[in-house]
Short mmCIF file of C-alpha atoms and ligand atoms in Angstrom, two decimals:
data_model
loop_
_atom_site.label_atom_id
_atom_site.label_comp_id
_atom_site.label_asym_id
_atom_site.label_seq_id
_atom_site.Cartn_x
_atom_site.Cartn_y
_atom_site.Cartn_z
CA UNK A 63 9.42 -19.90 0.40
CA UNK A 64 6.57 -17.98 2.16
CA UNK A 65 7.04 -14.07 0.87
CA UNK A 66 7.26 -11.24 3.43
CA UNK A 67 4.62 -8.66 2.37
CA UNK A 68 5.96 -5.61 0.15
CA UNK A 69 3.79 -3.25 1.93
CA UNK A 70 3.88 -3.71 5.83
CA UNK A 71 6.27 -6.36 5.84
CA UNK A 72 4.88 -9.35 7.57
CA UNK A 73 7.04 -12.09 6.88
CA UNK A 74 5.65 -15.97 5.68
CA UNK A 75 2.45 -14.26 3.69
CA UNK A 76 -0.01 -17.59 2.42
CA UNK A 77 1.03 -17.95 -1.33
CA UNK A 78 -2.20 -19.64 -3.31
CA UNK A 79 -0.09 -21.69 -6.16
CA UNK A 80 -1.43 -22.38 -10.05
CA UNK A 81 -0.19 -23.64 -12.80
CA UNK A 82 0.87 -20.13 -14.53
CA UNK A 83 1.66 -18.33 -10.95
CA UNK A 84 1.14 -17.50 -7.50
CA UNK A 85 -1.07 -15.52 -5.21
CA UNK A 86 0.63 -14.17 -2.06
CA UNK A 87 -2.09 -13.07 0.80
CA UNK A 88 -0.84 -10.44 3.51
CA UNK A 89 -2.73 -11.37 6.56
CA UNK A 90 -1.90 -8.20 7.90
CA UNK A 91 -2.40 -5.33 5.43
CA UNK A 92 -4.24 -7.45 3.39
CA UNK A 93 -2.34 -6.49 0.34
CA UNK A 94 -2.41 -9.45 -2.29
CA UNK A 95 0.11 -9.90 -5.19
CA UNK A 96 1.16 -11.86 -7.84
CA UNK A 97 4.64 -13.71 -8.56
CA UNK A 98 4.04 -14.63 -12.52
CA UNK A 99 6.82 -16.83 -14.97
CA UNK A 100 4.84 -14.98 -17.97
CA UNK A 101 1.80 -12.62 -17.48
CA UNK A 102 1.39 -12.57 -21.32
CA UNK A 103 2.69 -10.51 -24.32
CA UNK A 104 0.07 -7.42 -23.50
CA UNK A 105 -1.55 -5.82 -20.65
CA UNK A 106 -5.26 -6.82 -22.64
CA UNK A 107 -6.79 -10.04 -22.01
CA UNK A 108 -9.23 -11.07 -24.79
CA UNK A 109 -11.99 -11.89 -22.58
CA UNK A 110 -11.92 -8.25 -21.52
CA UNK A 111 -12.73 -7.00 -25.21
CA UNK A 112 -15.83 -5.86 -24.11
CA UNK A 113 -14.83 -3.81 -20.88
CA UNK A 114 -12.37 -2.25 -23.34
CA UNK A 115 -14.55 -1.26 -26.34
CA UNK A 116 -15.69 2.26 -25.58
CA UNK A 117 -19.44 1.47 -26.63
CA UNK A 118 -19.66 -0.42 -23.66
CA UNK A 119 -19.19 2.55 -21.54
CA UNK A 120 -23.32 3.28 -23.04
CA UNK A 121 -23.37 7.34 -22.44
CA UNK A 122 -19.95 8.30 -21.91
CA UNK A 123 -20.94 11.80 -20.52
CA UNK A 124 -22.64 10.12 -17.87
CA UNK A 125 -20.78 6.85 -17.24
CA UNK A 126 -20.87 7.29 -13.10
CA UNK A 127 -16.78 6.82 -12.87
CA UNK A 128 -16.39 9.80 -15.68
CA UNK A 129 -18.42 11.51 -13.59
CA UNK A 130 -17.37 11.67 -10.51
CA UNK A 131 -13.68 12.08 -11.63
CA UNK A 132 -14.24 15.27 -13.31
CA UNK A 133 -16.57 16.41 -10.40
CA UNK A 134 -13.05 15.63 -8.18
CA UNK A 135 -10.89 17.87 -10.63
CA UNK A 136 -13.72 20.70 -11.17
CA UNK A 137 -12.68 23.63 -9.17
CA UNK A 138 -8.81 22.51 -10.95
CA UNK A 139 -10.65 23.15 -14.10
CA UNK A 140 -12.14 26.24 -13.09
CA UNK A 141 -9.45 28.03 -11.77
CA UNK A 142 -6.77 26.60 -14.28
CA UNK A 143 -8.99 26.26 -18.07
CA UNK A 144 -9.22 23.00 -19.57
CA UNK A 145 -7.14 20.46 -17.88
CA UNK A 146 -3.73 18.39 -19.43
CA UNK A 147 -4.73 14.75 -18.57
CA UNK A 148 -2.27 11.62 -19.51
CA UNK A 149 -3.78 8.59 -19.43
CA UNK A 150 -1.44 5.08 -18.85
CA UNK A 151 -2.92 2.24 -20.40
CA UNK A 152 -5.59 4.27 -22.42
CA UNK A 153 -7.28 1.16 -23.67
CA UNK A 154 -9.83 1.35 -26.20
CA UNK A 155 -9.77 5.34 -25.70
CA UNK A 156 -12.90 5.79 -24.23
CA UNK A 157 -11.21 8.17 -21.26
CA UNK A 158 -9.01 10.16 -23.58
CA UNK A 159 -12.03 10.52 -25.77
CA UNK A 160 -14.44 11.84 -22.94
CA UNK A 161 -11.98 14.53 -21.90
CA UNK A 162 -11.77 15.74 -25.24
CA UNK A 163 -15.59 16.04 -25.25
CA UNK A 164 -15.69 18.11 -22.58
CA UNK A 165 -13.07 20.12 -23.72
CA UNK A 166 -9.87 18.87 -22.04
CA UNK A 167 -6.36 18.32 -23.56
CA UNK A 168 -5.66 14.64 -23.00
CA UNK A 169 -3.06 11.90 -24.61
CA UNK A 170 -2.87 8.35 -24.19
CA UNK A 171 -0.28 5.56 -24.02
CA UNK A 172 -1.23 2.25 -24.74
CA UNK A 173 0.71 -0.84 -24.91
CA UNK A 174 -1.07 -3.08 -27.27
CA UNK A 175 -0.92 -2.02 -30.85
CA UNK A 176 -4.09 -3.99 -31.26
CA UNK A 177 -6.60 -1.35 -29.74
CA UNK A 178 -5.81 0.89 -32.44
CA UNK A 179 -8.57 -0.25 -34.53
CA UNK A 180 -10.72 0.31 -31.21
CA UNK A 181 -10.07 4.18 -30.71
CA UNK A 182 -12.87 6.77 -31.03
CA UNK A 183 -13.07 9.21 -34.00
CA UNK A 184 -10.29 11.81 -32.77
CA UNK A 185 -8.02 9.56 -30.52
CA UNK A 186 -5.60 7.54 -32.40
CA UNK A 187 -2.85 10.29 -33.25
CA UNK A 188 -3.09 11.50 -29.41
CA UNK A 189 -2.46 7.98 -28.09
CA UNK A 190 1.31 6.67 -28.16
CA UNK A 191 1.32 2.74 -28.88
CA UNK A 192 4.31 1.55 -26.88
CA UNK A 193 4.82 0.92 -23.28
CA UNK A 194 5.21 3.77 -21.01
CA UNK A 195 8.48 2.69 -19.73
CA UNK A 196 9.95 3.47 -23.38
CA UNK A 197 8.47 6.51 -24.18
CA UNK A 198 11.25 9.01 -24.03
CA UNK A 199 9.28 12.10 -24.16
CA UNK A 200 5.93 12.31 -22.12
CA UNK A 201 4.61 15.95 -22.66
CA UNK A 202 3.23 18.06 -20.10
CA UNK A 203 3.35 18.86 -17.54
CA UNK A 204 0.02 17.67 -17.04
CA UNK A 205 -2.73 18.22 -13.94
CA UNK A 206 -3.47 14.95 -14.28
CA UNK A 207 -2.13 11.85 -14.77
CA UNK A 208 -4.35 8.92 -14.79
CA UNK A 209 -4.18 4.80 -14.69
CA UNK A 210 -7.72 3.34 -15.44
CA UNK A 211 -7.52 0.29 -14.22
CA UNK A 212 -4.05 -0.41 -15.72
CA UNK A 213 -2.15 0.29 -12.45
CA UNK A 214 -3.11 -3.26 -10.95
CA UNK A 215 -1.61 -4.81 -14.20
CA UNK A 216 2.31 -3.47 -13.50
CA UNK A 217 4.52 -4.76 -11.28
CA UNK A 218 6.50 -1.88 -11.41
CA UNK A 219 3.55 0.31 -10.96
CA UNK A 220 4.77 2.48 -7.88
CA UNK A 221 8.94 2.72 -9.62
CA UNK A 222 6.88 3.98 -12.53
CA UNK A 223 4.74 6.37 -10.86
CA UNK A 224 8.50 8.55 -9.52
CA UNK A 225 9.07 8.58 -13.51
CA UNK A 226 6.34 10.26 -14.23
CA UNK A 227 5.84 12.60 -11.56
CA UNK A 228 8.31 15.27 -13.32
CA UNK A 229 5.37 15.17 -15.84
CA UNK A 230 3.01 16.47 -13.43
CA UNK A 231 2.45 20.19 -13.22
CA UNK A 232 3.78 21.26 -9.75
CA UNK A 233 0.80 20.72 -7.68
CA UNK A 234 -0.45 17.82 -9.88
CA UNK A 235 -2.11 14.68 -9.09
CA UNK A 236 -1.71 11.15 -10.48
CA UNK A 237 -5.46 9.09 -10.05
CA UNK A 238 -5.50 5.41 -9.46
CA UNK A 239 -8.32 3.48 -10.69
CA UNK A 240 -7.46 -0.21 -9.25
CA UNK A 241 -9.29 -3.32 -7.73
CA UNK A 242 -9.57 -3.31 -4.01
CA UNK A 243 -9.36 -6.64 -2.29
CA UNK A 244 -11.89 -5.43 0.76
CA UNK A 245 -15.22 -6.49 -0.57
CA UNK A 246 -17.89 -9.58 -1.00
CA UNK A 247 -16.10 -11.39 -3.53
CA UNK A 248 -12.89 -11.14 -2.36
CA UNK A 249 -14.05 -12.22 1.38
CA UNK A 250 -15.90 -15.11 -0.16
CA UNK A 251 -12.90 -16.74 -2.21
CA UNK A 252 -11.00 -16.52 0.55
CA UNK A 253 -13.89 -17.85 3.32
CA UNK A 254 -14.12 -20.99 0.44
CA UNK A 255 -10.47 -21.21 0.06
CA UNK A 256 -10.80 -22.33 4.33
CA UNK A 257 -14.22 -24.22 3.57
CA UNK A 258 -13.78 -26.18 0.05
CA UNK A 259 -10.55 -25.29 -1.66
CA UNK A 260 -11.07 -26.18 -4.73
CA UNK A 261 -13.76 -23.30 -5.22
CA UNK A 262 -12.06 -21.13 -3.44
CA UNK A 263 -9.06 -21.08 -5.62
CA UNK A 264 -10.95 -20.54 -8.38
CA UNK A 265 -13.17 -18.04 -7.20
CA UNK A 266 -9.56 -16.18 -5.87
CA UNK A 267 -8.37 -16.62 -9.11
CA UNK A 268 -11.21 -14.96 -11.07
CA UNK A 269 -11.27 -12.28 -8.40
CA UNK A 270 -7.65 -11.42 -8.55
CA UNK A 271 -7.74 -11.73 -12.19
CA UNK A 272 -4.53 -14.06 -12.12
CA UNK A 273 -2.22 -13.79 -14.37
CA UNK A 274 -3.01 -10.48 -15.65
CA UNK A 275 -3.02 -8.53 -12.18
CA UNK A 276 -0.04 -8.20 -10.22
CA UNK A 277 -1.68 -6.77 -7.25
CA UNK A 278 -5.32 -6.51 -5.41
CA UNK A 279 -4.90 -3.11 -3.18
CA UNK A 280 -6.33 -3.03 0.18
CA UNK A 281 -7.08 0.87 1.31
CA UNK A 282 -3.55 0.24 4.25
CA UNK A 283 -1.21 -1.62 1.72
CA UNK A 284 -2.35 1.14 -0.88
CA UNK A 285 -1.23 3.58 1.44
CA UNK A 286 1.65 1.79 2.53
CA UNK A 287 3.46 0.85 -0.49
CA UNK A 288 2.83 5.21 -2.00
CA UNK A 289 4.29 5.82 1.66
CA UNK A 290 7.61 3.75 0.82
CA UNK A 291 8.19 5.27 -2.71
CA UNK A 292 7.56 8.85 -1.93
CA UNK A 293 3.71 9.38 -2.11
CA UNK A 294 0.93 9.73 -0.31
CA UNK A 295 -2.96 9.35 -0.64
CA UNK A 296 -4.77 12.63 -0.85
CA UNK A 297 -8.21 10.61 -0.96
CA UNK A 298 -9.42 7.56 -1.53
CA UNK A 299 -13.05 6.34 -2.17
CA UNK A 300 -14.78 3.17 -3.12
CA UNK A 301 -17.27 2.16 -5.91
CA UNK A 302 -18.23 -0.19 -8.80
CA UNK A 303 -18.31 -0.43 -12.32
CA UNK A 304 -21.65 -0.87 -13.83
CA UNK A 305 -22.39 -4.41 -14.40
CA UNK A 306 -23.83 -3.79 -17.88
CA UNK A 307 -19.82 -2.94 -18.93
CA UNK A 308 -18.45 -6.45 -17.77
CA UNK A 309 -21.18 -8.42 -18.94
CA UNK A 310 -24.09 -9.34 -21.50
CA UNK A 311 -25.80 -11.99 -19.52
CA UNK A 312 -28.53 -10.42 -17.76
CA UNK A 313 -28.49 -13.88 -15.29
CA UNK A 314 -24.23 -12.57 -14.46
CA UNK A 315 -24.74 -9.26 -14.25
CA UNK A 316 -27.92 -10.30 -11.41
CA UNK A 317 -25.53 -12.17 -9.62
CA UNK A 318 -22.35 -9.00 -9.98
CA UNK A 319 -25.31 -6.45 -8.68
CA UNK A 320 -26.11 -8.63 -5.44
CA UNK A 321 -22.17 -8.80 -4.81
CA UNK A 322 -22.44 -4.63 -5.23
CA UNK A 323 -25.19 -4.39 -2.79
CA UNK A 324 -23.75 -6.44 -0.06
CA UNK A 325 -20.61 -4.05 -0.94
CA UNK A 326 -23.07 -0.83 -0.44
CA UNK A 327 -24.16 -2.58 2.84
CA UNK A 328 -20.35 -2.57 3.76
CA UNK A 329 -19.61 0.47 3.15
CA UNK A 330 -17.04 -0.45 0.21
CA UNK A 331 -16.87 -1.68 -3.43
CA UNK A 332 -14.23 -3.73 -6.06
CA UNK A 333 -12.85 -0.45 -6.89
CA UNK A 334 -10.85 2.21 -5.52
CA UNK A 335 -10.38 5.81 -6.32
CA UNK A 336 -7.03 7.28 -5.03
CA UNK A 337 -5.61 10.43 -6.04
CA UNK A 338 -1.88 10.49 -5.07
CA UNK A 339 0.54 13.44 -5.01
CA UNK A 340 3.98 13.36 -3.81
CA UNK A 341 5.28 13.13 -0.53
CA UNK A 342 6.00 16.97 1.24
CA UNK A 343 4.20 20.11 1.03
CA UNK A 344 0.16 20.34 -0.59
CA UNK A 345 0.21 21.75 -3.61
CA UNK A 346 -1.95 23.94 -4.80
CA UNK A 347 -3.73 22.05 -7.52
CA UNK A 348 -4.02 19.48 -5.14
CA UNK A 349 -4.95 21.51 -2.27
CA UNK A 350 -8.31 22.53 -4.76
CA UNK A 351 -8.60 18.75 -5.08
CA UNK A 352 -9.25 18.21 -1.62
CA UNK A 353 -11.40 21.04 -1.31
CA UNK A 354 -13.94 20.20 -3.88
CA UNK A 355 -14.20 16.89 -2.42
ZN1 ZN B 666 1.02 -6.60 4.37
#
């Protein structure tokens, strides 16, 4: 049966079936999710190893994500010390470790036990192994609470989100690092899905990241779906991540840069930046957010 879209609603959204699952395009919003028998017994696929192993990250201190987030939170940090930052789905610890460089408090959960041999010198007894939905006791309150790319990977992602907002300081902000589905390769798998479907399915596939992901965010449906569980976008912006993380072919990582220019000529990227607070009133840390921006 054709899905009605959990963000605006349009009823009889395209579903794009596979062997493992199904990917459900809202025409409208253009929200797409994934309805999965099994997504697997962790959050970390093996062929992303290498996205996850902080040395990929080359100079942390100036890895162009790092630095624009703490740009985003700098007049926090100024007025406030060194900032509390969770991180969901802390990986290989590369984040955690970062803030900790420059001086920040930061702890990490992490699902799979298997990253622990991953985590930077410093890391491991700040980063709870378990997943987030059973840890009883979070800490805090933080002025941050972060999901590098992890967000995209939980289907309860926005449920979760109203359990940890009493973690937040008041005034706190949770940032969402997640695919969006507005750019070149998304636009292409589905122009090739129309044109030769057999490619197009694949390419959709990869591009989703099927069965991993259980949603690719458009900017609306983002916006949409924090609207309907008490949250709203303070700002969201749009960018890459450097091709040298996701690959070690030079020939892919040609072909990943021409998809970011064409992005750059649209005035978007395959990844969005939204820090959320919750519904009502600014708050104040938040207010200083918005302000630095
Ligand atoms: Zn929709």
């Amino acid at each position: 049966m054709s899905p009605a879209c959990p963000a605006c609603g349009h009823a009889g959204c395209r579903t794009v079936a596979y062997a493992d699952g199904e990917i459900c395009l809202c025409p409208d919003c253009r929200l797409q999710w994934s309805r999965v028998a099994w997504r697997g017994d962790c959050f970390v696929p093996t062929d992303n190893l290498r996205y996850l192993d902080p040395d990929s990250l080359g100079n942390a201190a100036s890895y162009p994500p790092y630095t624009r987030f703490f740009q985003r939170l700098a007049a926090v940090a100024q007025a406030s010390g060194p900032l509390r930052i969770l991180d969901i789905g802390s990986g290989g610890g590369g984040f955690v470790a970062e803030c900790l460089r420059r001086g920040h408090d930061a702890r990490g959960v992490e699902a799979d036990e298997s990253l622990r041999s991953m985590q930077p010198p410093g890391v491991l007894e700040r980063v709870r192994f378990s997943r987030v939905e059973d840890v009883a006791d979070l800490g805090g309150p933080y002025h941050c609470i972060t999901f590098w790319d992890s967000f995209e990977h939980m289907e309860g992602a926005f449920a979760l989100l109203g359990r940890l907002a009493p973690a937040l300081e008041p005034g706190g902000v949770f940032y969402l690092r997640v695919n969006n589905s507005r750019e070149t390769f998304n636009f292409l798998s589905l122009a090739m899905l129309g044109l030769c479907p057999p490619v197009g399915r694949r390419l959709l596939r990869g591009c989703f990241n099927l069965p991993h992901h259980a949603w690719n965010f458009s900017r609306r449906a983002m916006e949409l779906l924090l609207n309907r569980h008490g949250f709203r976008v303070l700002s969201a912006s749009f960018d890459e991540t450097p091709a040298s993380r996701l690959t070690a072919s030079p020939a892919f990582a040609l072909a990943i840069r021409a998809v970011y220019a064409l992005n750059a000529l649209l005035g978007t990227g395959k990844v969005g930046n939204y820090f959320v607070v919750p519904a009502g009133a600014l708050p104040e840390v938040s207010r200083r957010a918005t302000t630095n921006s």
